[in-house]
Coordinates of C-alpha atoms in Angstrom, one line a residue:
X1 CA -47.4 8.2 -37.9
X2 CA -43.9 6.6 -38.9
X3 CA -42.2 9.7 -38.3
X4 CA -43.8 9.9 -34.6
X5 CA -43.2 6.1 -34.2
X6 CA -39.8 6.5 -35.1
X7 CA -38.9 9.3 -32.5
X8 CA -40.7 7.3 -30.0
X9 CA -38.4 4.1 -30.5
X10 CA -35.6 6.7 -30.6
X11 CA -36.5 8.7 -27.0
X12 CA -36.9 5.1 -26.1
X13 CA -33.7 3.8 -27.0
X14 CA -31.5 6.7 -25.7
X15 CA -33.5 6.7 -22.7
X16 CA -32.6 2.9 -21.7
X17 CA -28.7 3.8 -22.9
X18 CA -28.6 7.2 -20.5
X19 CA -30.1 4.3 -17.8
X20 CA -27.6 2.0 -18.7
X21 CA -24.6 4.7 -18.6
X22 CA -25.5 5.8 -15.2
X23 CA -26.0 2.3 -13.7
X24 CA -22.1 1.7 -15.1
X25 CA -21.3 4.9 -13.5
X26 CA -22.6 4.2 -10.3
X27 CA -19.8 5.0 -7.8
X28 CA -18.3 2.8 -5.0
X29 CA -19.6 4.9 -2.2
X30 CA -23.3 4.4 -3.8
X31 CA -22.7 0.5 -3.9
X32 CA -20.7 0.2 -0.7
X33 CA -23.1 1.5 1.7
X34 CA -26.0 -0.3 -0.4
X35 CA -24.3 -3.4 0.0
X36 CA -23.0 -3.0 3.6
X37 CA -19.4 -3.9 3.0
X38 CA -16.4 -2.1 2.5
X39 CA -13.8 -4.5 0.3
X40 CA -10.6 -3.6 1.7
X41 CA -7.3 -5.0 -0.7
X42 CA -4.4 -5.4 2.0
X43 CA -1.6 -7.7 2.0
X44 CA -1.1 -8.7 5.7
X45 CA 2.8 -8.6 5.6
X46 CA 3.9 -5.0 6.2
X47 CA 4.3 -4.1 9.8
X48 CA 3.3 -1.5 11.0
X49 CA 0.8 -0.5 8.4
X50 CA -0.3 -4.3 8.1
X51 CA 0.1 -8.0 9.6
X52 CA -2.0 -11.0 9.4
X53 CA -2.0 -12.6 12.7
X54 CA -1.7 -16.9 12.7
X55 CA -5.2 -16.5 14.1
X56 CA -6.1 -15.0 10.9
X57 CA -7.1 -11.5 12.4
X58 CA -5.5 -8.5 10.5
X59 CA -3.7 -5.7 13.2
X60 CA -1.5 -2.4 11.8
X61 CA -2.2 1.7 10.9
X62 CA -4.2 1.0 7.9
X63 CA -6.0 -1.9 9.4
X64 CA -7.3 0.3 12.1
X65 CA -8.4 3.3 9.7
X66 CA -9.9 0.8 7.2
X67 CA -11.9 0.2 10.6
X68 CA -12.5 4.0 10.8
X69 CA -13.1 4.3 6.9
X70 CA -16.0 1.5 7.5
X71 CA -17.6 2.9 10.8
X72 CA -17.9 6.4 8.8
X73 CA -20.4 4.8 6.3
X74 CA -21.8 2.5 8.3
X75 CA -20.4 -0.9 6.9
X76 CA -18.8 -3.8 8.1
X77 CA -15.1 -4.5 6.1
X78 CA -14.6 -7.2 3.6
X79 CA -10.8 -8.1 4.1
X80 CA -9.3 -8.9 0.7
X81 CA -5.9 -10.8 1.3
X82 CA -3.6 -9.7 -2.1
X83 CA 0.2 -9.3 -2.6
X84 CA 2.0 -6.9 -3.9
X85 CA 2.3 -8.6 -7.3
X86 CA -1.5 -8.8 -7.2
X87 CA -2.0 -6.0 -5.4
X88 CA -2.9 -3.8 -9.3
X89 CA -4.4 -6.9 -10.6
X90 CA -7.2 -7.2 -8.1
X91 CA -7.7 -3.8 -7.9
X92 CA -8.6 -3.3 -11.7
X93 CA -10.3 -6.6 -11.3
X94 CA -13.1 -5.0 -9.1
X95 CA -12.4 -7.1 -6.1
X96 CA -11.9 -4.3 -3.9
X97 CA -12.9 -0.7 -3.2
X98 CA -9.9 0.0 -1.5
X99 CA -6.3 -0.4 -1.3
X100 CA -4.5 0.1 2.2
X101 CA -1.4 -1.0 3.6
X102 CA 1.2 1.1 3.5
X103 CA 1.4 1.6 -0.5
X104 CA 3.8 3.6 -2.5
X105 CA 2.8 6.2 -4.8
X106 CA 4.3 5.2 -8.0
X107 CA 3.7 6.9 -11.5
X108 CA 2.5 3.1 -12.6
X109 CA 0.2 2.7 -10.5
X110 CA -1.3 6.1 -11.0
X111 CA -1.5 5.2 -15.0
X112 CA -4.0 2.6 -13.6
X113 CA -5.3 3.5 -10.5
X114 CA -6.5 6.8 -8.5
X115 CA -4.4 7.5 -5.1
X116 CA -6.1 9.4 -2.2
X117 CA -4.5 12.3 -0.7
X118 CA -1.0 11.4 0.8
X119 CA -0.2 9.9 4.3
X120 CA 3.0 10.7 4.8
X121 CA 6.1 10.9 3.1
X122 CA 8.9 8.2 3.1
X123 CA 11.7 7.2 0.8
X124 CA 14.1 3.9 0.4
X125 CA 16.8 3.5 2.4
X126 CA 19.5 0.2 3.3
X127 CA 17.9 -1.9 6.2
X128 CA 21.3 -4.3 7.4
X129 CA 22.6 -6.3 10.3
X130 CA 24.0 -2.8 12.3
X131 CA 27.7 -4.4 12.0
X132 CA 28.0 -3.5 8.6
X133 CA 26.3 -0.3 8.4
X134 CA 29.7 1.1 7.0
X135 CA 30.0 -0.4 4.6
X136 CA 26.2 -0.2 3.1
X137 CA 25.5 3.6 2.9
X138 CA 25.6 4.2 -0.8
X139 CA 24.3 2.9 -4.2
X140 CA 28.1 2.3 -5.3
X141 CA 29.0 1.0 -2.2
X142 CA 25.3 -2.0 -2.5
X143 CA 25.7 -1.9 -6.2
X144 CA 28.4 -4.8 -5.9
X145 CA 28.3 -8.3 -7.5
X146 CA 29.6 -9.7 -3.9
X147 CA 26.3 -8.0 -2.1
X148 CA 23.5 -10.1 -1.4
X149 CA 20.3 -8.2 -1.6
X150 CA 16.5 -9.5 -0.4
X151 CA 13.4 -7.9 -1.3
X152 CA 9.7 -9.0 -1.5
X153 CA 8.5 -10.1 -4.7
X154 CA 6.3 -7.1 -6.9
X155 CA 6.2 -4.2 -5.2
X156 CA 8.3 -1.0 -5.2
X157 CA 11.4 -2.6 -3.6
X158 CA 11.9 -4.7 -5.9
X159 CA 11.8 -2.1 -8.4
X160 CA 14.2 0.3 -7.1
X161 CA 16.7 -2.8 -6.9
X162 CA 16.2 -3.6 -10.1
X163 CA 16.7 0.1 -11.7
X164 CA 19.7 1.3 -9.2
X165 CA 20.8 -2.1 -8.1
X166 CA 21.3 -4.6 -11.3
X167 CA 24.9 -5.9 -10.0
X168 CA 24.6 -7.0 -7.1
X169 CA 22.4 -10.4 -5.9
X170 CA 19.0 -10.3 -5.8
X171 CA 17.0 -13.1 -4.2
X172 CA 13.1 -13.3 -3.6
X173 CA 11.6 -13.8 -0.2
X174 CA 8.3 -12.8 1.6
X175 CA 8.1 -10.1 3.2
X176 CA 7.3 -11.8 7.0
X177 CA 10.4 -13.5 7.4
X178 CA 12.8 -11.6 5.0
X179 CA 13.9 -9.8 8.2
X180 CA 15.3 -13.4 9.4
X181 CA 17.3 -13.7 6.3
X182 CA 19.6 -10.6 7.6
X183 CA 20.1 -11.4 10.8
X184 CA 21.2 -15.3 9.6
X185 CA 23.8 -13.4 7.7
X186 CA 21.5 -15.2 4.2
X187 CA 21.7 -11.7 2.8
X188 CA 23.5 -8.2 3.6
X189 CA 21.1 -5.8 2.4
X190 CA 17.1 -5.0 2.3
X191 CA 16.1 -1.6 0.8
X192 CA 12.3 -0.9 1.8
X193 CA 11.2 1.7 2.8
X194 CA 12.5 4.0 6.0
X195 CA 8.7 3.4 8.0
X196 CA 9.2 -0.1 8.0
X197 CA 13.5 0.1 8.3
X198 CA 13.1 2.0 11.5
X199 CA 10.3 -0.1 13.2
X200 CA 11.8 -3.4 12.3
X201 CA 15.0 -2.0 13.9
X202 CA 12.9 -1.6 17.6
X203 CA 11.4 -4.9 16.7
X204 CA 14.6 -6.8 16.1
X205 CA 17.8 -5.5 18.0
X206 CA 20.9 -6.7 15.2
X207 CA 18.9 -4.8 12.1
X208 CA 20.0 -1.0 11.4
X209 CA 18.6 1.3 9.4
X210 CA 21.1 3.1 7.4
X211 CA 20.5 6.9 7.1
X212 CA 16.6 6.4 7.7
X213 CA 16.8 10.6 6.6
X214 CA 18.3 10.8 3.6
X215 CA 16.4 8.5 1.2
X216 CA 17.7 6.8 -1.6
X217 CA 14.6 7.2 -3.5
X218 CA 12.1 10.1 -2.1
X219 CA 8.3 8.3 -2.1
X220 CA 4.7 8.8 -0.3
X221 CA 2.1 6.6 0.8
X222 CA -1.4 6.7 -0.4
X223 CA -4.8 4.6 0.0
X224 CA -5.6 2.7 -3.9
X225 CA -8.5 3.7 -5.2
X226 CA -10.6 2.5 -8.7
X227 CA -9.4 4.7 -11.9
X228 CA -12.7 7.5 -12.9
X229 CA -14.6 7.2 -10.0
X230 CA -14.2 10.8 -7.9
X231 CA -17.0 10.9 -6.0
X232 CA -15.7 7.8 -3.6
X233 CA -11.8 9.4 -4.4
X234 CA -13.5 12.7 -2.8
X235 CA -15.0 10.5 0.1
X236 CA -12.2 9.2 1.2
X237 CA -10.1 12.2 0.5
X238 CA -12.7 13.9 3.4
X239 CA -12.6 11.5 5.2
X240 CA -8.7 11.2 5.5
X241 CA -8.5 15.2 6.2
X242 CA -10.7 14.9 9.2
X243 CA -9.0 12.0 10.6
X244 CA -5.9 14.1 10.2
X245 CA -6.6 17.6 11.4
X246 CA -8.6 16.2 14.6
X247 CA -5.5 14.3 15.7
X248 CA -7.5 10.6 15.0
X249 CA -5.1 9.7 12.2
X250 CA -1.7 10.3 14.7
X251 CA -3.5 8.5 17.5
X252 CA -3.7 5.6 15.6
X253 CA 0.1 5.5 15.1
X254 CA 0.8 6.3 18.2
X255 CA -1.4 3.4 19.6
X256 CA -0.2 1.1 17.0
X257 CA 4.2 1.9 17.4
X258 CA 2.9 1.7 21.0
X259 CA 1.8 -1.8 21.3
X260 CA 4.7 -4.1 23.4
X261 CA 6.3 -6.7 20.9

């Protein structure tokens, strides 16, 4: 009788732990559409992919295919305003399901995070007032104690300026009116990336993109996704493929890069 007793507590017990295992385990796409909310991390200052109107309402790419993510499960979106310091932070936090906003694929961020299948390629290039695009068009040329250089604070521009960049001037600004900074001739030089180089060029006639072809720094843009959990990875990964190969994805640029400013 002990020894049946005994097995009984011990079914018992591994019993509730397999319950408890697979409640941890549950994945975001279970929770999401049993909630009715999709928790969308975005920082609302990267035109085009995404802005933060004064009206509070978010507009860009990934704004709209957030939007399109959401619709496909049926679920309203949760907007979750982060920066790019934060952006990790929040992420690992579990305040959000998703990442979105034009994001870099970086090794660190893949040591804590899971990336969905690529959007497109990009890479870091010199944005500058188009007077002195001579004399910006290398490292050696930027990497100059006399060269001002502006970047948002945390992300991957930062970075780059920091490993290929340490000489010259490096000053902090967000990353709505950083563009203002240039054109005030307050700083010579913003790396970013060659998407948002090229369409704050159309946007503000003085700004050049320097070589938006040949990067600096070759890079890719991703959705952020929770680390271990590939069932939603696989989701959005479908998801993304079928936005891409029936031209939905690419009319969502086109609609967005076509929008009068």
């Amino acid at each position: 009788m002990t020894i049946l007793k005994s097995t009984l507590i011990l079914c018992g017990a591994l019993t509730l732990a397999a319950g408890v295992r697979a409640q941890e385990t549950s994945s975001h796409l279970d929770s999401i559409q049993q909630q009715g909310q999709l928790r969308v991390c975005t920082t609302g200052d990267y035109k085009p992919y995404t802005f933060k109107r004064t009206d509070g309402v978010f507009e860009g790419i990934d704004i709209a295919m957030a939007r399109s993510l959401a619709d496909s499960l049926g679920v309203k979106v949760e907007w979750v305003q982060t920066t790019w310091k934060t952006l990790m932070p929040d992420m690992q936090a579990g305040r959000c399901d998703i990442g979105m906003g034009g994001i870099s694929v970086t090794l660190e961020r893949q040591k804590k995070a899971y990336f969905s299948n690529t959007l497109d390629s990009d890479g870091k290039i010199p944005l500058v007032r188009c007077a002195d695009q001579a004399k910006y068009q290398t490292i050696e040329q930027i990497n100059q104690p006399n060269v001002r250089l502006v970047e948002p604070a945390g992300g991957t521009n930062e970075a780059f300026v920091h490993a290929f960049l340490p000489k010259a001037q490096l000053a902090l600004h967000d990353n709505v009116t950083i563009f203002q900074q240039l054109l005030d001739n307050k700083a010579d030089v913003m790396i970013t990336d060659a998407s948002e180089a090229l369409y704050q060029q159309k946007l503000k006639p003085g700004l050049c993109a320097v070589n938006p072809h040949q990067y600096m720094q070759y890079g890719e843009k991703a959705y952020l996704l929770p680390r271990d959990d590939i069932s939603w990875k696989l989701y959005v990964d479908q998801w993304l493929h079928l936005n891409k190969v029936t031209g939905s994805y690419q009319k969502v640029i086109g609609e967005w890069l076509a929008v009068p400013q």
